[in-house]
Short mmCIF file of C-alpha atoms and ligand atoms in Angstrom, two decimals:
data_model
loop_
_atom_site.label_atom_id
_atom_site.label_comp_id
_atom_site.label_asym_id
_atom_site.label_seq_id
_atom_site.Cartn_x
_atom_site.Cartn_y
_atom_site.Cartn_z
CA MET A 1 3.14 6.63 -14.48
CA ASN A 2 -0.04 6.57 -16.46
CA ALA A 3 -2.31 3.57 -16.92
CA GLN A 4 -5.48 5.46 -17.79
CA PRO A 5 -7.85 3.29 -19.85
CA GLN A 6 -9.89 4.71 -22.70
CA ALA A 7 -12.92 4.77 -20.37
CA SER A 8 -13.98 3.05 -17.15
CA LEU A 9 -16.56 0.55 -18.36
CA HIS A 10 -16.87 -1.74 -21.37
CA ILE A 11 -20.46 -2.37 -22.41
CA ALA A 12 -21.83 -3.63 -25.73
CA GLY A 13 -18.33 -3.85 -27.21
CA ARG A 14 -17.45 -0.23 -26.46
CA PHE A 15 -15.64 1.73 -23.80
CA VAL A 16 -18.10 3.96 -21.98
CA GLU A 17 -17.54 6.32 -19.08
CA GLY A 18 -19.04 5.48 -15.71
CA GLU A 19 -21.66 7.76 -14.20
CA GLY A 20 -21.06 6.79 -10.57
CA ARG A 21 -18.46 7.82 -7.98
CA ALA A 22 -14.84 8.59 -8.83
CA LEU A 23 -12.44 5.67 -8.41
CA ASP A 24 -8.72 6.40 -8.20
CA VAL A 25 -6.31 3.60 -9.07
CA LEU A 26 -3.09 3.73 -7.03
CA TYR A 27 0.21 2.01 -7.74
CA PRO A 28 0.77 0.09 -4.49
CA TYR A 29 4.57 0.61 -4.56
CA THR A 30 4.50 4.40 -4.57
CA GLY A 31 0.89 5.27 -3.80
CA GLU A 32 0.90 7.40 -6.95
CA ARG A 33 -2.39 7.71 -8.87
CA ILE A 34 -2.07 5.89 -12.17
CA ALA A 35 -5.66 6.17 -13.40
CA SER A 36 -8.91 7.93 -12.52
CA LEU A 37 -12.03 5.94 -13.20
CA GLN A 38 -15.73 6.42 -12.64
CA GLU A 39 -17.81 3.64 -11.13
CA ALA A 40 -20.93 2.40 -12.90
CA SER A 41 -24.23 3.88 -11.78
CA VAL A 42 -27.03 1.50 -10.77
CA GLU A 43 -28.68 2.26 -14.14
CA GLN A 44 -25.48 1.36 -15.98
CA VAL A 45 -25.27 -1.99 -14.16
CA ALA A 46 -28.85 -2.74 -15.21
CA HIS A 47 -28.07 -1.59 -18.75
CA ALA A 48 -25.00 -3.86 -18.97
CA CYS A 49 -27.08 -6.84 -17.82
CA ALA A 50 -29.83 -6.03 -20.34
CA ILE A 51 -27.26 -5.74 -23.14
CA ALA A 52 -25.74 -9.09 -22.11
CA ALA A 53 -29.22 -10.68 -22.13
CA GLN A 54 -29.83 -9.34 -25.64
CA ALA A 55 -26.50 -10.58 -26.98
CA GLN A 56 -26.56 -14.01 -25.36
CA PRO A 57 -29.06 -16.02 -27.51
CA ALA A 58 -27.23 -15.40 -30.80
CA TRP A 59 -23.91 -16.28 -29.16
CA ALA A 60 -25.40 -19.49 -27.71
CA ALA A 61 -26.80 -20.39 -31.13
CA LEU A 62 -23.34 -20.56 -32.72
CA ALA A 63 -21.63 -23.91 -33.17
CA PRO A 64 -19.56 -24.47 -30.00
CA SER A 65 -16.35 -24.72 -32.03
CA ASP A 66 -17.03 -21.24 -33.45
CA ARG A 67 -17.25 -19.93 -29.89
CA GLY A 68 -14.12 -21.87 -28.96
CA ARG A 69 -12.19 -20.28 -31.80
CA VAL A 70 -12.81 -16.81 -30.36
CA LEU A 71 -11.36 -17.90 -27.03
CA THR A 72 -8.26 -19.50 -28.52
CA ARG A 73 -7.69 -16.35 -30.59
CA ALA A 74 -7.94 -14.27 -27.40
CA ALA A 75 -5.36 -16.55 -25.75
CA ALA A 76 -2.97 -15.92 -28.64
CA ILE A 77 -3.45 -12.13 -28.41
CA ILE A 78 -2.73 -12.25 -24.67
CA ARG A 79 0.48 -14.15 -25.28
CA ASP A 80 1.56 -11.66 -27.97
CA ARG A 81 0.94 -8.77 -25.58
CA ASN A 82 2.10 -10.50 -22.39
CA ALA A 83 4.93 -8.04 -21.62
CA GLU A 84 2.67 -4.99 -21.79
CA LEU A 85 -0.23 -6.70 -19.99
CA SER A 86 2.05 -7.97 -17.22
CA ARG A 87 3.42 -4.48 -16.64
CA LEU A 88 -0.12 -3.18 -16.27
CA GLU A 89 -0.91 -6.03 -13.86
CA THR A 90 2.11 -5.05 -11.77
CA LEU A 91 0.99 -1.41 -11.69
CA ASP A 92 -2.54 -2.46 -10.72
CA THR A 93 -1.57 -4.99 -8.01
CA GLY A 94 2.02 -4.16 -6.99
CA LYS A 95 3.06 -7.76 -7.64
CA PRO A 96 6.64 -8.22 -8.89
CA ILE A 97 7.01 -8.23 -12.66
CA GLN A 98 8.91 -11.54 -12.40
CA GLU A 99 5.62 -13.04 -11.15
CA THR A 100 3.13 -11.29 -13.40
CA LEU A 101 5.15 -12.16 -16.52
CA VAL A 102 4.68 -15.88 -15.87
CA ALA A 103 1.68 -16.31 -13.58
CA ASP A 104 -1.17 -13.90 -14.25
CA TRP A 105 -2.15 -13.30 -17.88
CA GLU A 106 -0.38 -16.50 -18.86
CA SER A 107 -2.71 -18.44 -16.58
CA GLY A 108 -5.64 -16.53 -18.10
CA ALA A 109 -4.45 -17.45 -21.60
CA GLN A 110 -4.24 -21.10 -20.56
CA ALA A 111 -7.88 -21.01 -19.39
CA LEU A 112 -9.05 -19.41 -22.66
CA GLU A 113 -7.04 -21.93 -24.65
CA PHE A 114 -8.26 -24.90 -22.61
CA PHE A 115 -11.96 -24.01 -22.76
CA GLY A 116 -11.66 -22.94 -26.38
CA GLY A 117 -10.26 -26.39 -27.13
CA LEU A 118 -13.01 -28.06 -25.14
CA ALA A 119 -15.73 -26.42 -27.23
CA ALA A 120 -15.97 -29.12 -29.86
CA SER A 121 -16.49 -31.85 -27.26
CA LEU A 122 -19.42 -30.24 -25.43
CA THR A 123 -22.17 -32.80 -25.86
CA GLY A 124 -25.25 -34.20 -24.16
CA GLN A 125 -26.18 -37.80 -23.52
CA MET A 126 -28.43 -40.25 -25.39
CA ILE A 127 -30.47 -42.50 -23.11
CA PRO A 128 -32.04 -45.60 -24.73
CA LEU A 129 -35.43 -46.55 -23.27
CA GLY A 130 -36.47 -49.44 -25.47
CA GLN A 131 -38.59 -48.10 -28.30
CA ASP A 132 -38.57 -44.61 -26.82
CA TRP A 133 -35.43 -42.71 -25.99
CA ALA A 134 -34.31 -39.55 -24.30
CA TYR A 135 -31.45 -37.18 -24.72
CA THR A 136 -29.95 -34.35 -22.73
CA ARG A 137 -28.91 -30.97 -24.00
CA ARG A 138 -26.30 -29.06 -22.02
CA GLU A 139 -27.53 -25.48 -22.32
CA ALA A 140 -26.21 -22.10 -21.29
CA LEU A 141 -27.59 -20.46 -18.15
CA GLY A 142 -27.95 -17.02 -19.75
CA VAL A 143 -26.26 -14.01 -18.19
CA CYS A 144 -23.56 -14.74 -15.61
CA ALA A 145 -22.20 -12.16 -13.20
CA GLY A 146 -18.49 -12.44 -12.40
CA ILE A 147 -17.14 -10.65 -9.32
CA GLY A 148 -13.40 -10.69 -8.68
CA ALA A 149 -10.87 -10.22 -5.88
CA TRP A 150 -7.75 -8.03 -6.20
CA ASN A 151 -4.99 -10.58 -5.86
CA TYR A 152 -5.10 -12.15 -9.34
CA PRO A 153 -7.49 -9.76 -11.12
CA SER A 154 -6.83 -10.73 -14.73
CA GLN A 155 -6.49 -14.43 -14.06
CA ILE A 156 -9.79 -14.39 -12.16
CA ALA A 157 -11.53 -12.56 -15.03
CA CYS A 158 -10.24 -15.15 -17.54
CA TRP A 159 -10.98 -18.15 -15.28
CA LYS A 160 -14.61 -17.01 -15.04
CA ALA A 161 -15.09 -15.75 -18.59
CA ALA A 162 -13.61 -18.76 -20.41
CA PRO A 163 -15.98 -21.55 -19.23
CA ALA A 164 -18.95 -19.16 -19.15
CA LEU A 165 -18.46 -17.94 -22.71
CA VAL A 166 -17.60 -21.28 -24.28
CA MET A 167 -20.93 -22.63 -22.98
CA GLY A 168 -22.78 -19.80 -24.72
CA ASN A 169 -23.40 -17.58 -21.71
CA ALA A 170 -22.87 -13.82 -21.66
CA MET A 171 -21.04 -12.22 -18.74
CA VAL A 172 -21.02 -8.95 -16.85
CA PHE A 173 -17.81 -8.79 -14.84
CA LYS A 174 -16.99 -6.54 -11.92
CA PRO A 175 -13.36 -6.49 -10.87
CA SER A 176 -12.32 -5.46 -7.36
CA GLU A 177 -12.25 -1.69 -7.05
CA GLU A 178 -8.60 -2.04 -5.94
CA THR A 179 -7.58 -3.53 -9.30
CA PRO A 180 -9.98 -2.47 -12.05
CA LEU A 181 -7.64 -2.33 -15.07
CA GLY A 182 -7.03 -5.92 -16.23
CA ALA A 183 -10.69 -6.79 -16.85
CA LEU A 184 -10.98 -3.85 -19.26
CA LYS A 185 -8.02 -5.23 -21.21
CA LEU A 186 -9.72 -8.61 -21.35
CA ALA A 187 -12.89 -7.02 -22.77
CA GLU A 188 -10.80 -5.25 -25.40
CA ILE A 189 -8.91 -8.45 -26.30
CA LEU A 190 -12.07 -10.56 -26.55
CA SER A 191 -13.59 -7.98 -28.91
CA GLU A 192 -10.44 -8.03 -31.01
CA ALA A 193 -10.65 -11.84 -31.09
CA GLY A 194 -14.14 -11.61 -32.59
CA LEU A 195 -16.45 -11.86 -29.58
CA PRO A 196 -19.81 -10.31 -30.52
CA ASP A 197 -20.63 -7.02 -28.81
CA GLY A 198 -22.38 -7.37 -25.46
CA VAL A 199 -21.28 -10.92 -24.69
CA PHE A 200 -18.59 -9.81 -22.20
CA ASN A 201 -19.06 -6.55 -20.35
CA VAL A 202 -17.15 -4.86 -17.55
CA VAL A 203 -18.61 -2.59 -14.88
CA GLN A 204 -16.64 -0.93 -12.11
CA GLY A 205 -17.43 -0.26 -8.50
CA GLY A 206 -17.39 -1.59 -4.97
CA GLY A 207 -19.67 -3.89 -3.03
CA ASP A 208 -22.82 -1.93 -3.94
CA VAL A 209 -22.19 -2.43 -7.65
CA GLY A 210 -21.49 -6.13 -6.93
CA ALA A 211 -24.75 -6.33 -4.99
CA ALA A 212 -26.71 -4.68 -7.83
CA LEU A 213 -25.24 -7.21 -10.26
CA THR A 214 -26.08 -10.15 -7.99
CA THR A 215 -29.76 -9.25 -7.84
CA ASP A 216 -30.29 -8.05 -11.40
CA PRO A 217 -33.29 -9.88 -12.89
CA HIS A 218 -31.31 -10.81 -16.03
CA VAL A 219 -28.59 -12.57 -14.04
CA ALA A 220 -28.91 -16.38 -13.83
CA LYS A 221 -25.61 -17.12 -12.10
CA VAL A 222 -23.11 -15.37 -9.86
CA SER A 223 -19.48 -16.43 -9.69
CA LEU A 224 -17.56 -14.73 -6.89
CA THR A 225 -13.94 -14.86 -5.86
CA GLY A 226 -13.61 -13.17 -2.50
CA SER A 227 -13.69 -13.58 1.24
CA VAL A 228 -16.03 -15.80 3.24
CA PRO A 229 -18.09 -12.89 4.68
CA THR A 230 -18.71 -11.49 1.19
CA GLY A 231 -19.44 -14.99 -0.07
CA ARG A 232 -22.13 -15.43 2.56
CA ARG A 233 -23.81 -12.17 1.54
CA VAL A 234 -23.61 -12.85 -2.19
CA TYR A 235 -24.82 -16.45 -1.83
CA ALA A 236 -27.82 -15.30 0.23
CA ALA A 237 -28.69 -12.54 -2.25
CA ALA A 238 -28.38 -14.96 -5.18
CA ALA A 239 -30.68 -17.44 -3.44
CA GLU A 240 -33.58 -14.95 -3.60
CA GLY A 241 -33.71 -15.41 -7.36
CA MET A 242 -32.73 -19.12 -7.22
CA ARG A 243 -29.55 -18.18 -9.09
CA HIS A 244 -26.69 -20.60 -9.56
CA VAL A 245 -23.47 -19.74 -7.73
CA THR A 246 -19.79 -20.49 -7.76
CA MET A 247 -18.06 -19.31 -4.58
CA GLU A 248 -14.26 -19.26 -4.54
CA LEU A 249 -13.55 -18.04 -1.04
CA GLY A 250 -10.77 -17.84 1.49
CA GLY A 251 -8.80 -20.42 3.40
CA LYS A 252 -6.38 -21.25 6.19
CA SER A 253 -4.83 -24.25 4.59
CA PRO A 254 -2.55 -26.78 6.29
CA LEU A 255 0.80 -27.86 4.87
CA ILE A 256 2.05 -30.99 6.64
CA VAL A 257 5.73 -31.89 6.58
CA PHE A 258 6.64 -35.37 7.79
CA GLU A 259 10.15 -36.25 9.03
CA ASP A 260 10.97 -38.26 5.92
CA ALA A 261 10.21 -35.36 3.54
CA SER A 262 12.85 -33.87 1.28
CA LEU A 263 13.85 -30.92 3.47
CA GLU A 264 14.83 -28.54 0.70
CA ASP A 265 11.67 -29.21 -1.33
CA ALA A 266 9.45 -28.84 1.71
CA VAL A 267 11.08 -25.51 2.62
CA SER A 268 10.71 -24.32 -1.00
CA ALA A 269 7.04 -25.26 -1.00
CA ALA A 270 6.37 -23.61 2.36
CA MET A 271 7.99 -20.39 1.11
CA LEU A 272 5.99 -20.44 -2.12
CA ALA A 273 2.88 -21.28 -0.11
CA ASN A 274 3.28 -18.21 2.09
CA PHE A 275 5.37 -15.54 0.39
CA TYR A 276 4.52 -15.67 -3.34
CA SER A 277 2.45 -12.60 -4.31
CA SER A 278 3.36 -11.25 -0.86
CA GLY A 279 1.16 -13.96 0.61
CA GLN A 280 -2.01 -12.67 -1.06
CA ILE A 281 -3.18 -16.07 -2.29
CA CYS A 282 -6.36 -17.78 -1.14
CA SER A 283 -4.98 -21.32 -1.17
CA ASN A 284 -1.83 -20.50 0.80
CA GLY A 285 -0.59 -23.14 3.24
CA THR A 286 -0.39 -20.77 6.18
CA ARG A 287 -0.49 -23.42 8.89
CA VAL A 288 2.76 -25.32 8.41
CA PHE A 289 2.72 -28.46 10.56
CA LEU A 290 6.25 -29.78 11.15
CA GLN A 291 6.87 -33.23 12.55
CA GLU A 292 9.04 -33.00 15.66
CA GLY A 293 12.12 -34.67 14.14
CA ILE A 294 12.42 -32.25 11.19
CA ARG A 295 11.30 -29.07 12.94
CA GLU A 296 14.64 -27.50 13.93
CA MET A 297 16.35 -28.23 10.62
CA PHE A 298 13.34 -26.95 8.71
CA LEU A 299 13.10 -23.69 10.63
CA ASP A 300 16.88 -23.03 10.39
CA ARG A 301 16.81 -23.49 6.65
CA LEU A 302 13.59 -21.47 6.27
CA ALA A 303 14.98 -18.52 8.26
CA GLU A 304 18.19 -18.62 6.25
CA ARG A 305 16.42 -18.64 2.88
CA ALA A 306 13.78 -16.09 3.89
CA ARG A 307 16.57 -13.62 4.71
CA HIS A 308 17.66 -13.62 1.08
CA ILE A 309 14.28 -12.77 -0.44
CA ARG A 310 14.69 -9.53 -2.38
CA MET A 311 12.04 -6.92 -1.57
CA GLY A 312 11.70 -3.75 -3.58
CA ASP A 313 10.54 -2.10 -6.76
CA PRO A 314 8.04 -4.48 -8.39
CA LEU A 315 9.11 -3.37 -11.88
CA ASP A 316 12.71 -4.45 -11.22
CA PRO A 317 12.99 -7.97 -12.68
CA ASP A 318 15.14 -9.04 -9.71
CA THR A 319 12.51 -8.17 -7.12
CA GLN A 320 10.93 -11.23 -5.52
CA HIS A 321 8.70 -9.62 -2.90
CA GLY A 322 6.49 -6.64 -3.63
CA PRO A 323 4.25 -4.33 -1.61
CA ILE A 324 0.83 -5.21 -0.22
CA VAL A 325 -2.03 -4.19 -2.52
CA SER A 326 -3.28 -1.30 -0.35
CA ALA A 327 -2.51 0.57 2.86
CA ARG A 328 -5.77 -0.75 4.31
CA GLN A 329 -4.77 -4.34 3.65
CA ALA A 330 -1.25 -3.75 5.03
CA ASP A 331 -2.82 -2.37 8.22
CA LYS A 332 -4.99 -5.46 8.57
CA ILE A 333 -1.94 -7.72 8.24
CA ARG A 334 0.01 -5.65 10.79
CA THR A 335 -2.87 -5.89 13.23
CA MET A 336 -2.74 -9.68 12.88
CA ILE A 337 1.05 -9.75 13.39
CA ALA A 338 0.69 -7.63 16.53
CA GLU A 339 -2.09 -9.96 17.71
CA GLY A 340 0.21 -12.98 17.24
CA GLU A 341 2.96 -11.35 19.33
CA ARG A 342 0.49 -10.31 21.99
CA ALA A 343 -0.80 -13.89 22.22
CA GLY A 344 2.75 -15.15 22.86
CA ALA A 345 3.84 -16.50 19.48
CA ARG A 346 7.48 -15.75 18.61
CA LEU A 347 8.71 -14.18 15.36
CA LEU A 348 11.33 -16.37 13.69
CA CYS A 349 11.77 -13.73 11.00
CA GLY A 350 9.95 -10.75 9.53
CA GLY A 351 7.46 -8.58 11.37
CA ALA A 352 5.48 -5.44 10.73
CA GLY A 353 7.77 -3.97 8.06
CA GLU A 354 7.42 -0.43 6.80
CA GLY A 355 5.04 1.45 4.55
CA ALA A 356 3.63 -0.72 1.81
CA PHE A 357 5.99 -3.62 2.58
CA ILE A 358 5.54 -6.49 4.96
CA PRO A 359 8.55 -8.82 4.89
CA PRO A 360 8.27 -12.62 4.80
CA THR A 361 7.17 -13.39 8.35
CA VAL A 362 7.21 -16.67 10.28
CA PHE A 363 5.66 -17.28 13.67
CA VAL A 364 6.81 -20.18 15.86
CA ASP A 365 5.68 -21.26 19.33
CA ALA A 366 2.08 -20.64 18.28
CA THR A 367 -0.89 -22.73 19.35
CA ASP A 368 -3.84 -23.96 17.30
CA ASP A 369 -6.29 -21.66 19.06
CA MET A 370 -4.47 -18.37 18.44
CA THR A 371 -6.11 -15.92 16.04
CA ILE A 372 -3.05 -16.03 13.74
CA THR A 373 -3.52 -19.81 13.43
CA ARG A 374 -7.28 -19.70 12.97
CA ASP A 375 -8.03 -16.69 10.77
CA GLU A 376 -7.02 -15.89 7.22
CA ILE A 377 -4.37 -13.14 7.23
CA PHE A 378 -3.94 -12.80 3.44
CA GLY A 379 -0.38 -11.56 3.77
CA PRO A 380 3.14 -13.07 3.92
CA VAL A 381 2.66 -14.57 7.37
CA MET A 382 3.30 -18.25 8.10
CA THR A 383 2.54 -20.01 11.36
CA ALA A 384 4.77 -23.02 12.06
CA LEU A 385 3.30 -25.66 14.37
CA THR A 386 4.76 -28.89 15.72
CA PHE A 387 3.16 -32.35 15.55
CA TYR A 388 4.11 -35.89 16.56
CA ASP A 389 2.01 -38.39 14.61
CA GLU A 390 -0.22 -38.73 11.58
CA GLU A 391 -3.57 -39.13 13.27
CA GLU A 392 -2.96 -36.11 15.46
CA VAL A 393 -1.92 -33.87 12.58
CA VAL A 394 -4.86 -34.81 10.38
CA THR A 395 -7.28 -34.01 13.20
CA ARG A 396 -5.62 -30.66 13.84
CA ALA A 397 -5.36 -29.84 10.12
CA ASN A 398 -9.10 -30.43 9.72
CA ALA A 399 -10.09 -28.47 12.81
CA THR A 400 -11.04 -25.36 10.83
CA GLY A 401 -14.15 -24.04 9.14
CA PHE A 402 -12.16 -23.50 5.93
CA GLY A 403 -11.45 -26.23 3.39
CA LEU A 404 -9.81 -24.71 0.34
CA ALA A 405 -6.51 -26.56 0.06
CA ALA A 406 -3.93 -28.69 1.86
CA GLY A 407 -0.46 -30.09 1.26
CA VAL A 408 1.54 -33.06 2.48
CA PHE A 409 5.28 -33.67 2.17
CA THR A 410 6.51 -37.23 2.70
CA GLN A 411 8.40 -39.93 0.83
CA ASP A 412 6.00 -42.57 2.12
CA LEU A 413 3.68 -43.34 -0.78
CA THR A 414 0.84 -44.91 1.15
CA ARG A 415 0.89 -42.28 3.86
CA ALA A 416 0.78 -39.50 1.23
CA HIS A 417 -2.42 -40.83 -0.31
CA ARG A 418 -3.98 -41.77 3.04
CA VAL A 419 -3.44 -38.25 4.36
CA ALA A 420 -4.66 -36.63 1.13
CA ALA A 421 -7.84 -38.70 1.41
CA ALA A 422 -8.35 -37.70 5.06
CA LEU A 423 -7.82 -33.96 4.62
CA GLU A 424 -10.97 -31.87 4.28
CA ALA A 425 -9.99 -29.68 1.36
CA GLY A 426 -11.00 -29.07 -2.25
CA THR A 427 -7.42 -29.42 -3.47
CA CYS A 428 -4.58 -31.46 -1.92
CA TRP A 429 -1.00 -31.38 -3.10
CA ILE A 430 1.47 -34.19 -2.47
CA ASN A 431 5.11 -33.05 -2.52
CA ALA A 432 4.04 -29.85 -4.29
CA TYR A 433 2.07 -26.75 -3.39
CA ASN A 434 -0.11 -24.09 -5.03
CA LEU A 435 0.12 -25.49 -8.53
CA THR A 436 -3.25 -24.95 -10.22
CA PRO A 437 -3.04 -26.23 -13.80
CA VAL A 438 -6.17 -25.48 -15.82
CA GLN A 439 -6.74 -29.22 -16.36
CA MET A 440 -7.33 -29.73 -12.61
CA PRO A 441 -10.56 -28.69 -10.84
CA PHE A 442 -10.04 -25.94 -8.26
CA GLY A 443 -12.37 -24.90 -5.46
CA GLY A 444 -13.17 -25.31 -1.81
CA VAL A 445 -15.20 -27.39 0.62
CA LYS A 446 -16.77 -26.27 3.90
CA MET A 447 -16.75 -22.45 4.22
CA SER A 448 -14.20 -22.08 1.40
CA GLY A 449 -16.78 -22.37 -1.30
CA ILE A 450 -19.13 -24.06 -3.68
CA GLY A 451 -18.45 -25.20 -7.21
CA ARG A 452 -15.24 -25.71 -9.14
CA GLU A 453 -13.27 -23.57 -11.54
CA ASN A 454 -10.98 -24.92 -14.26
CA SER A 455 -11.14 -28.32 -15.97
CA ALA A 456 -14.21 -29.82 -17.61
CA ALA A 457 -15.86 -29.71 -14.16
CA ALA A 458 -16.27 -25.94 -14.54
CA ILE A 459 -18.60 -26.48 -17.50
CA GLU A 460 -21.16 -28.05 -15.15
CA HIS A 461 -21.25 -24.83 -13.18
CA TYR A 462 -21.94 -22.67 -16.25
CA SER A 463 -24.63 -24.86 -17.82
CA GLN A 464 -27.86 -26.65 -17.11
CA LEU A 465 -29.24 -29.88 -18.46
CA LYS A 466 -32.43 -30.12 -20.42
CA SER A 467 -33.90 -33.62 -20.78
CA VAL A 468 -35.85 -34.41 -23.92
CA TYR A 469 -38.03 -37.53 -23.92
CA VAL A 470 -38.82 -38.83 -27.40
CA GLY A 471 -41.95 -40.91 -27.76
CA MET A 472 -41.57 -43.24 -30.76
CA GLY A 473 -44.90 -45.10 -30.48
CA GLY A 474 -48.47 -44.25 -29.56
CA VAL A 475 -49.58 -42.82 -26.23
CA GLU A 476 -51.03 -45.37 -23.77
CA ALA A 477 -53.71 -43.87 -21.53
CA PRO A 478 -55.97 -45.55 -18.91
CA TYR A 479 -58.87 -43.28 -19.83
P1 LIG B 501 -13.82 -9.31 -0.82
O1 LIG B 501 -14.67 -10.42 -0.34
O2 LIG B 501 -13.68 -8.11 0.00
O3 LIG B 501 -14.33 -8.83 -2.26
C1 LIG B 501 -14.49 -9.69 -3.35
C2 LIG B 501 -15.31 -8.99 -4.41
O4 LIG B 501 -16.66 -8.91 -4.00
C3 LIG B 501 -14.86 -7.56 -4.69
O5 LIG B 501 -15.01 -7.29 -6.07
C4 LIG B 501 -15.83 -6.77 -3.86
O6 LIG B 501 -15.97 -5.44 -4.27
C5 LIG B 501 -17.10 -7.56 -4.08
N1 LIG B 501 -18.15 -7.35 -3.09
C6 LIG B 501 -18.04 -6.89 -1.82
N2 LIG B 501 -19.26 -6.89 -1.22
C7 LIG B 501 -20.15 -7.36 -2.12
C8 LIG B 501 -21.57 -7.61 -2.10
N3 LIG B 501 -22.31 -7.38 -1.02
N4 LIG B 501 -22.16 -8.09 -3.21
C9 LIG B 501 -21.42 -8.37 -4.30
N5 LIG B 501 -20.08 -8.15 -4.39
C10 LIG B 501 -19.44 -7.66 -3.31
O7 LIG B 501 -12.42 -9.98 -1.12
P2 LIG B 501 -11.04 -9.28 -1.48
O8 LIG B 501 -11.17 -8.54 -2.76
O9 LIG B 501 -10.58 -8.56 -0.27
O10 LIG B 501 -10.13 -10.55 -1.75
C11 LIG B 501 -9.55 -11.28 -0.75
C12 LIG B 501 -10.35 -12.52 -0.42
O11 LIG B 501 -10.59 -13.29 -1.58
C13 LIG B 501 -9.63 -13.44 0.52
O12 LIG B 501 -10.47 -13.92 1.53
C14 LIG B 501 -9.18 -14.58 -0.36
O13 LIG B 501 -8.95 -15.76 0.31
C15 LIG B 501 -10.28 -14.65 -1.35
N6 LIG B 501 -9.80 -15.27 -2.58
C16 LIG B 501 -10.24 -16.53 -2.90
C17 LIG B 501 -9.77 -17.18 -4.00
C18 LIG B 501 -10.26 -18.53 -4.38
O14 LIG B 501 -10.18 -18.88 -5.54
N7 LIG B 501 -10.80 -19.31 -3.49
C19 LIG B 501 -8.78 -16.55 -4.87
C20 LIG B 501 -8.43 -15.22 -4.48
C21 LIG B 501 -8.93 -14.62 -3.36
P3 LIG B 501 -14.89 -4.32 -3.78
O15 LIG B 501 -13.76 -5.03 -3.14
O16 LIG B 501 -14.52 -3.67 -5.04
O17 LIG B 501 -15.61 -3.48 -2.81
#
């Protein structure tokens, strides 16, 4: 299988070869090399940022609706090419084609379409002050650095590029070195849609390239999707230059199922919240709190349904569960599973698996203080916990440093909203899980992050306000 791009980087509207280390791209299912890339050198990172800084003012000077049109055109191109792009996403990530066809580039297209449509309504505020008045201008920040994780590489690139570009910023994007291919396609598609050269650039490499981007003097903002430890480092480095940040980091989110919940829906949600994308989703509800009265029925049904999940070749449209993105990541997950067993939790189903595959895994008889309950695993591993009443479960759900997401299943209307209000999380779902429509802000509280992606709220994180005071009379002075 060959997924070799024209070249490794995309700078100033052109593919250019990297001058850094070699970067092999492996298909997670077979381990076969599907592309050989070259990382960007430090000089190339600086060059990409300088090019973006040069291109940005003219882009920002366009009428917002002209910028928006480029984004909506890009969304249409993505939809036309969805089949081919989704196949590439599957090769890059190992995620089943039945997922990538509907979830990855499609979500990216929705972001481009949404922010493209928002362009014409980007306005400031007029503030009457009697005779004088003031107004605000919402202005671009300049050059934004985007740094992505490997689980939804193309979606992440689009979620960052769309609000940044519509506001008149330029972007230099670095995908994860595990999944470098989708961002290059986005650069190509944006060019085809009419984006001026240099406004969106892609560099490749690992943490050192990310670090060079974060501290480049041209960069005014860093938007990272990644783990909490990386987030801490990037946030600290960005602070040196007083740069703006958006941090979309990890989680260990609670999903609370009360006795009155619809059993089948709650089981469906818990499976989606733990096994979709082989569990490699930041907002996953990996701590499933089951009220005593529903516990046995829930676990029986869960074990039964988990048995029927089809694992296998990600390119087979019937496959529901693909491999883990890399051998290194699979090892990390296996270490966590072994740690759970060692600590005395019991496997209801699943376990270590073989090779690139880790089957849907559920731990029961776990306690809140076990490592599997406390730490993000980022694999298909659910921990089921038992609770008795609402106050207790809310306290336990919030007893974590993370705060990305949370879910509650109940038919009791007032309890649903009361619990959603009490949960310390950036996103709460009631009788649903992991749905992230572009209209809804998405992001974390506590250690899970800063800032919001999606929705009009994202615009605030890619712009700054200028206040203009207009004196309409003479100047009064005491001198
Ligand atoms: P990492 O934190 O390892 O990496 C994220 C990105 O940051 C990668 O591109 C990485 O480069 C880069 N990077 C690493 N070190 C630095 C540095 N010092 N300066 C700048 N950039 C750096 O995360 P993963 O890729 O392993 O992704 C998994 C994590 O992402 C999980 O914790 C998950 O929860 C989180 N995540 C959060 C989401 C959210 O929206 N909240 C969504 C998806 C994932 P490279 O890897 O190429 O070395």
